[in-house]
């Protein structure tokens, strides 16, 4: 199947019927106007729905363009869905499940009077498949927090020996990214939203990262004191390295030499590619949270509830899952050894 079949269709190119459907589902009303059934979702969640549905439309446009003239509901048939899923082979199961779930949510919400039981069953199977694929990867395949810290510091040191000023700046920035992320395992959207003077504040005695309730998944105000170990390289980045990047007058902490400001998907891909240069397998930004939680849980008999505020989890169940996984790992990888490597 052509790679083009896995490209999403931007919203501005959606058929008029699909754009009208989306507007109806997401419109915000007031005391007198009806709100759409999806209007209460977070912007990030709506963007995921729109992206997933856009991938379905992109497939239809590439392989069955005549279907775009039909009502949205009429395109969602078993033969079309089977062909679409076949075109997504090679993508991570969790990605495929996410795209399919977006289509299912939109169809079942927009056409609630239609029997979508087969669509829902397929969605459930894809989610189970994604869960099995994620669960089959033992946590021993992930590097320890100490190994990630060592990787970040190696990038910082390596940048000093580079003759090319541009590559040196990028290497230092990348090393700092790794260090900030492993010391403060925030969600990627918050990591991308680090802005000078707003979410990253420089005090006389150090740095602080602050996110309002509107900026966090759990709708809670969050604040971290930047670890002392990474304060010196952060100062060097702000004073010496960051000013060499285009757009350094912008508030964004993370800059690059081309393609404009970082987007969340772009930053996610960049960090994954960066980790692939050092570690086996695919290490995603979310894995940094797994690594940090596991490292805390490995610290002798630390209560799993300690992980909850670190990860900003709203429920201790997720944290306890990390603790249970860590308990099965080799006792040789202790938290004290990890701290020693972080120095």
Short mmCIF file of C-alpha atoms in Angstrom, two decimals:
data_model
loop_
_atom_site.label_atom_id
_atom_site.label_comp_id
_atom_site.label_asym_id
_atom_site.label_seq_id
_atom_site.Cartn_x
_atom_site.Cartn_y
_atom_site.Cartn_z
CA UNK A 1 0.00 0.00 0.00
CA UNK A 2 1.28 3.45 -0.85
CA UNK A 3 2.78 5.42 2.00
CA UNK A 4 0.49 8.27 0.96
CA UNK A 5 -2.40 6.24 2.36
CA UNK A 6 -1.10 6.88 5.86
CA UNK A 7 -1.12 10.66 5.52
CA UNK A 8 -3.82 12.67 7.17
CA UNK A 9 -6.03 15.11 5.30
CA UNK A 10 -5.69 18.63 6.77
CA UNK A 11 -8.95 20.07 8.07
CA UNK A 12 -9.03 22.82 5.47
CA UNK A 13 -9.18 20.13 2.76
CA UNK A 14 -11.93 18.07 4.35
CA UNK A 15 -15.15 17.73 2.34
CA UNK A 16 -17.74 20.34 3.25
CA UNK A 17 -19.99 17.71 4.80
CA UNK A 18 -17.24 16.58 7.17
CA UNK A 19 -16.30 20.10 8.18
CA UNK A 20 -19.96 20.85 8.89
CA UNK A 21 -20.21 17.65 10.92
CA UNK A 22 -17.15 18.58 12.96
CA UNK A 23 -18.45 22.10 13.60
CA UNK A 24 -21.77 20.71 14.80
CA UNK A 25 -20.11 18.29 17.18
CA UNK A 26 -17.70 20.80 18.68
CA UNK A 27 -19.55 24.14 18.62
CA UNK A 28 -19.80 25.98 21.92
CA UNK A 29 -23.17 27.37 22.87
CA UNK A 30 -24.47 29.79 25.45
CA UNK A 31 -27.62 30.00 27.54
CA UNK A 32 -29.78 29.97 24.43
CA UNK A 33 -27.77 28.01 21.87
CA UNK A 34 -27.14 24.28 22.03
CA UNK A 35 -23.54 23.15 22.52
CA UNK A 36 -22.15 20.29 20.47
CA UNK A 37 -21.79 16.92 22.23
CA UNK A 38 -18.00 17.13 22.00
CA UNK A 39 -17.70 20.79 22.99
CA UNK A 40 -16.70 19.96 26.55
CA UNK A 41 -13.58 18.05 25.56
CA UNK A 42 -10.13 19.47 26.13
CA UNK A 43 -8.52 21.12 23.06
CA UNK A 44 -5.78 18.48 23.05
CA UNK A 45 -8.35 15.68 23.01
CA UNK A 46 -10.29 17.34 20.22
CA UNK A 47 -7.08 17.69 18.23
CA UNK A 48 -6.46 13.95 18.59
CA UNK A 49 -9.96 13.23 17.30
CA UNK A 50 -9.53 15.57 14.38
CA UNK A 51 -6.12 14.11 13.53
CA UNK A 52 -7.37 10.51 13.65
CA UNK A 53 -10.42 11.28 11.54
CA UNK A 54 -8.22 13.21 9.13
CA UNK A 55 -6.11 10.09 8.60
CA UNK A 56 -9.23 8.17 7.65
CA UNK A 57 -10.24 10.89 5.19
CA UNK A 58 -6.71 10.96 3.79
CA UNK A 59 -6.92 7.25 3.06
CA UNK A 60 -10.32 7.62 1.39
CA UNK A 61 -9.12 10.53 -0.73
CA UNK A 62 -6.07 8.56 -1.89
CA UNK A 63 -7.69 5.20 -2.59
CA UNK A 64 -11.43 5.78 -2.98
CA UNK A 65 -11.91 9.47 -3.82
CA UNK A 66 -15.45 8.95 -5.11
CA UNK A 67 -16.56 8.14 -1.57
CA UNK A 68 -15.84 11.70 -0.46
CA UNK A 69 -18.98 12.88 -2.23
CA UNK A 70 -21.09 10.58 -0.05
CA UNK A 71 -22.32 11.40 3.48
CA UNK A 72 -19.70 10.69 6.17
CA UNK A 73 -21.70 7.82 7.66
CA UNK A 74 -21.95 5.98 4.34
CA UNK A 75 -18.16 5.71 3.98
CA UNK A 76 -17.71 3.75 7.18
CA UNK A 77 -18.27 0.21 5.91
CA UNK A 78 -16.43 -2.98 6.77
CA UNK A 79 -14.62 -3.29 3.40
CA UNK A 80 -13.42 0.32 3.63
CA UNK A 81 -12.30 -0.10 7.23
CA UNK A 82 -10.43 -3.33 6.45
CA UNK A 83 -8.60 -1.61 3.60
CA UNK A 84 -7.79 1.37 5.80
CA UNK A 85 -6.38 -0.79 8.59
CA UNK A 86 -4.29 -2.70 6.05
CA UNK A 87 -2.81 0.60 4.87
CA UNK A 88 -1.77 1.40 8.45
CA UNK A 89 0.30 -1.74 8.85
CA UNK A 90 3.74 -0.83 10.11
CA UNK A 91 2.49 1.85 12.48
CA UNK A 92 2.56 1.23 16.21
CA UNK A 93 -0.55 -0.63 17.43
CA UNK A 94 -1.32 2.19 19.85
CA UNK A 95 -1.27 4.67 16.96
CA UNK A 96 -3.62 2.56 14.86
CA UNK A 97 -5.94 2.12 17.84
CA UNK A 98 -5.94 5.88 18.39
CA UNK A 99 -6.86 6.67 14.78
CA UNK A 100 -9.61 4.06 14.74
CA UNK A 101 -10.94 5.25 18.09
CA UNK A 102 -11.18 8.81 16.76
CA UNK A 103 -13.27 7.64 13.82
CA UNK A 104 -15.46 5.55 16.13
CA UNK A 105 -16.04 8.42 18.55
CA UNK A 106 -17.07 10.80 15.80
CA UNK A 107 -19.40 8.31 14.10
CA UNK A 108 -21.09 7.08 17.28
CA UNK A 109 -21.56 10.64 18.53
CA UNK A 110 -22.78 12.15 15.28
CA UNK A 111 -25.03 9.25 14.32
CA UNK A 112 -26.21 7.92 17.66
CA UNK A 113 -29.25 6.27 16.08
CA UNK A 114 -27.07 3.98 13.96
CA UNK A 115 -26.03 0.53 15.14
CA UNK A 116 -22.26 0.83 15.51
CA UNK A 117 -21.77 -2.35 17.54
CA UNK A 118 -19.34 -3.87 15.01
CA UNK A 119 -17.32 -0.65 14.95
CA UNK A 120 -17.15 -0.60 18.74
CA UNK A 121 -16.07 -4.24 18.86
CA UNK A 122 -13.29 -3.54 16.37
CA UNK A 123 -12.16 -0.56 18.45
CA UNK A 124 -12.05 -2.69 21.60
CA UNK A 125 -9.99 -5.36 19.82
CA UNK A 126 -7.51 -2.79 18.52
CA UNK A 127 -7.10 -1.34 22.02
CA UNK A 128 -6.51 -4.81 23.46
CA UNK A 129 -3.95 -5.48 20.74
CA UNK A 130 -2.21 -2.18 21.51
CA UNK A 131 -2.20 -3.00 25.23
CA UNK A 132 -0.67 -6.42 24.58
CA UNK A 133 1.96 -4.92 22.30
CA UNK A 134 2.89 -2.37 24.94
CA UNK A 135 2.79 -4.88 27.75
CA UNK A 136 4.92 -7.42 25.93
CA UNK A 137 7.88 -5.10 26.14
CA UNK A 138 9.59 -5.76 29.45
CA UNK A 139 10.64 -2.73 31.43
CA UNK A 140 14.15 -4.17 31.49
CA UNK A 141 14.38 -3.02 27.88
CA UNK A 142 14.14 0.57 29.03
CA UNK A 143 17.31 2.30 30.20
CA UNK A 144 17.64 3.28 33.81
CA UNK A 145 17.30 6.90 34.88
CA UNK A 146 21.04 6.94 35.49
CA UNK A 147 21.74 5.81 31.94
CA UNK A 148 19.48 8.53 30.57
CA UNK A 149 21.24 11.11 32.73
CA UNK A 150 24.61 9.87 31.44
CA UNK A 151 23.34 10.20 27.86
CA UNK A 152 22.29 13.81 28.45
CA UNK A 153 25.62 14.71 30.04
CA UNK A 154 27.54 13.02 27.22
CA UNK A 155 25.69 15.22 24.73
CA UNK A 156 26.61 18.32 26.74
CA UNK A 157 30.28 17.34 26.87
CA UNK A 158 30.35 16.31 23.23
CA UNK A 159 29.04 19.68 22.13
CA UNK A 160 32.21 21.32 23.45
CA UNK A 161 34.40 19.47 20.94
CA UNK A 162 32.37 20.28 17.84
CA UNK A 163 33.94 22.71 15.40
CA UNK A 164 30.58 23.49 13.77
CA UNK A 165 28.91 26.11 15.97
CA UNK A 166 25.43 25.19 14.80
CA UNK A 167 25.86 21.49 15.53
CA UNK A 168 27.43 22.32 18.86
CA UNK A 169 24.44 24.43 19.87
CA UNK A 170 22.01 21.72 18.81
CA UNK A 171 23.93 19.03 20.70
CA UNK A 172 23.97 21.13 23.88
CA UNK A 173 20.25 21.85 23.55
CA UNK A 174 19.52 18.15 23.00
CA UNK A 175 21.54 17.15 26.05
CA UNK A 176 19.72 19.69 28.17
CA UNK A 177 16.37 18.45 26.85
CA UNK A 178 17.21 14.93 27.96
CA UNK A 179 18.33 16.10 31.41
CA UNK A 180 15.32 18.32 32.02
CA UNK A 181 12.91 15.61 30.90
CA UNK A 182 14.38 12.82 33.03
CA UNK A 183 14.72 15.01 36.13
CA UNK A 184 11.20 16.39 35.69
CA UNK A 185 9.08 13.78 33.86
CA UNK A 186 6.28 16.07 32.76
CA UNK A 187 3.94 15.45 29.89
CA UNK A 188 5.24 16.33 26.45
CA UNK A 189 2.74 19.16 25.98
CA UNK A 190 3.99 20.86 29.12
CA UNK A 191 7.59 20.24 28.08
CA UNK A 192 6.91 21.91 24.74
CA UNK A 193 5.13 24.79 26.50
CA UNK A 194 8.10 25.86 28.61
CA UNK A 195 8.21 29.62 28.04
CA UNK A 196 10.65 32.05 29.62
CA UNK A 197 9.05 34.18 32.29
CA UNK A 198 5.76 32.31 32.13
CA UNK A 199 6.12 28.58 32.75
CA UNK A 200 9.89 28.73 33.37
CA UNK A 201 10.69 31.36 35.98
CA UNK A 202 14.22 32.41 36.96
CA UNK A 203 14.54 33.29 40.64
CA UNK A 204 17.62 34.60 42.40
CA UNK A 205 18.32 31.17 43.83
CA UNK A 206 17.29 28.97 40.91
CA UNK A 207 14.60 28.10 38.40
CA UNK A 208 11.00 27.03 38.78
CA UNK A 209 8.57 25.45 36.32
CA UNK A 210 4.94 26.40 36.87
CA UNK A 211 1.82 25.29 35.01
CA UNK A 212 -1.68 26.54 35.68
CA UNK A 213 -4.64 24.20 36.07
CA UNK A 214 -5.70 24.96 32.49
CA UNK A 215 -2.37 23.63 31.21
CA UNK A 216 -2.31 20.27 32.97
CA UNK A 217 -4.16 17.09 32.14
CA UNK A 218 -5.49 16.69 35.66
CA UNK A 219 -6.64 20.34 35.87
CA UNK A 220 -4.37 21.06 38.82
CA UNK A 221 -1.74 23.72 39.37
CA UNK A 222 1.73 22.14 39.17
CA UNK A 223 5.11 23.53 40.17
CA UNK A 224 8.61 22.04 40.14
CA UNK A 225 11.82 23.50 41.47
CA UNK A 226 14.39 22.80 38.75
CA UNK A 227 16.92 20.27 40.01
CA UNK A 228 20.19 21.80 41.17
CA UNK A 229 22.11 19.33 39.01
CA UNK A 230 20.75 20.82 35.80
CA UNK A 231 20.60 24.48 36.85
CA UNK A 232 24.18 25.25 35.62
CA UNK A 233 23.69 23.83 32.09
CA UNK A 234 20.29 25.53 31.93
CA UNK A 235 21.91 28.89 32.73
CA UNK A 236 24.59 28.27 30.10
CA UNK A 237 21.92 27.42 27.54
CA UNK A 238 19.97 30.59 28.30
CA UNK A 239 23.01 32.88 28.40
CA UNK A 240 25.22 31.44 25.65
CA UNK A 241 23.58 28.75 23.51
CA UNK A 242 19.97 29.81 23.06
CA UNK A 243 20.85 33.30 21.71
CA UNK A 244 22.54 31.61 18.72
CA UNK A 245 19.22 30.17 17.52
CA UNK A 246 16.88 32.08 15.21
CA UNK A 247 13.85 33.41 17.05
CA UNK A 248 15.60 33.71 20.38
CA UNK A 249 13.46 36.78 21.03
CA UNK A 250 10.50 34.42 21.38
CA UNK A 251 9.60 33.17 24.87
CA UNK A 252 9.82 29.47 23.94
CA UNK A 253 12.63 27.71 25.82
CA UNK A 254 13.33 25.15 23.11
CA UNK A 255 14.43 26.57 19.77
CA UNK A 256 15.73 25.09 16.51
CA UNK A 257 17.52 26.39 13.46
CA UNK A 258 14.82 25.57 10.91
CA UNK A 259 11.11 24.84 10.47
CA UNK A 260 10.00 27.48 12.96
CA UNK A 261 8.89 26.87 16.56
CA UNK A 262 8.71 23.32 17.87
CA UNK A 263 5.32 21.64 17.65
CA UNK A 264 4.35 18.93 20.13
CA UNK A 265 4.45 16.15 17.49
CA UNK A 266 7.76 17.49 16.16
CA UNK A 267 9.29 17.57 19.61
CA UNK A 268 8.00 14.07 20.34
CA UNK A 269 9.61 12.72 17.15
CA UNK A 270 12.84 14.58 17.82
CA UNK A 271 13.25 13.13 21.30
CA UNK A 272 12.45 9.62 20.05
CA UNK A 273 15.04 9.91 17.25
CA UNK A 274 17.56 11.32 19.69
CA UNK A 275 17.14 8.40 22.08
CA UNK A 276 17.44 5.96 19.18
CA UNK A 277 21.04 7.09 18.71
CA UNK A 278 21.90 5.73 22.15
CA UNK A 279 19.39 3.10 23.23
CA UNK A 280 17.92 0.01 21.63
CA UNK A 281 14.25 0.01 20.77
CA UNK A 282 11.94 2.98 20.58
CA UNK A 283 12.06 5.31 23.58
CA UNK A 284 9.22 7.82 23.56
CA UNK A 285 8.77 10.89 25.77
CA UNK A 286 6.15 8.98 27.75
CA UNK A 287 8.75 6.30 28.47
CA UNK A 288 10.68 8.93 30.42
CA UNK A 289 7.78 8.89 32.88
CA UNK A 290 7.96 5.09 33.05
CA UNK A 291 11.71 5.25 33.65
CA UNK A 292 11.40 7.86 36.39
CA UNK A 293 8.53 6.08 38.13
CA UNK A 294 10.33 2.74 37.99
CA UNK A 295 13.51 4.28 39.36
CA UNK A 296 11.67 5.75 42.33
CA UNK A 297 9.90 2.44 42.96
CA UNK A 298 13.24 0.60 42.89
CA UNK A 299 14.50 2.74 45.76
CA UNK A 300 14.44 0.09 48.46
CA UNK A 301 10.89 0.10 49.93
CA UNK A 302 9.66 3.48 48.78
CA UNK A 303 5.87 3.74 49.03
CA UNK A 304 4.29 3.81 45.56
CA UNK A 305 2.34 6.89 46.61
CA UNK A 306 5.57 8.87 46.33
CA UNK A 307 5.30 8.49 42.56
CA UNK A 308 1.90 10.12 42.42
CA UNK A 309 2.95 13.75 43.02
CA UNK A 310 6.11 13.25 40.96
CA UNK A 311 4.10 12.15 37.93
CA UNK A 312 1.05 14.34 38.69
CA UNK A 313 -1.18 11.27 38.58
CA UNK A 314 -4.76 11.79 39.75
CA UNK A 315 -5.03 8.20 40.98
CA UNK A 316 -2.52 6.01 42.82
CA UNK A 317 -3.43 3.00 40.63
CA UNK A 318 -1.10 4.02 37.79
CA UNK A 319 1.73 4.62 40.23
CA UNK A 320 1.16 1.26 41.91
CA UNK A 321 1.41 -0.44 38.53
CA UNK A 322 4.88 1.05 38.08
CA UNK A 323 5.84 -0.10 41.58
CA UNK A 324 4.72 -3.65 40.86
CA UNK A 325 6.69 -3.74 37.63
CA UNK A 326 9.77 -2.40 39.37
CA UNK A 327 9.48 -5.04 42.09
CA UNK A 328 9.99 -7.70 39.42
CA UNK A 329 13.20 -6.20 38.11
CA UNK A 330 16.69 -7.04 39.25
CA UNK A 331 17.39 -5.68 42.73
CA UNK A 332 20.88 -4.74 41.53
CA UNK A 333 19.53 -1.61 39.85
CA UNK A 334 18.97 0.35 43.03
CA UNK A 335 17.90 3.90 43.34
CA UNK A 336 21.13 4.88 45.10
CA UNK A 337 23.15 3.70 42.09
CA UNK A 338 20.93 5.77 39.83
CA UNK A 339 21.53 8.85 41.96
CA UNK A 340 25.27 8.20 41.82
CA UNK A 341 25.17 8.16 38.02
CA UNK A 342 23.18 11.39 37.96
CA UNK A 343 26.02 13.32 39.62
#
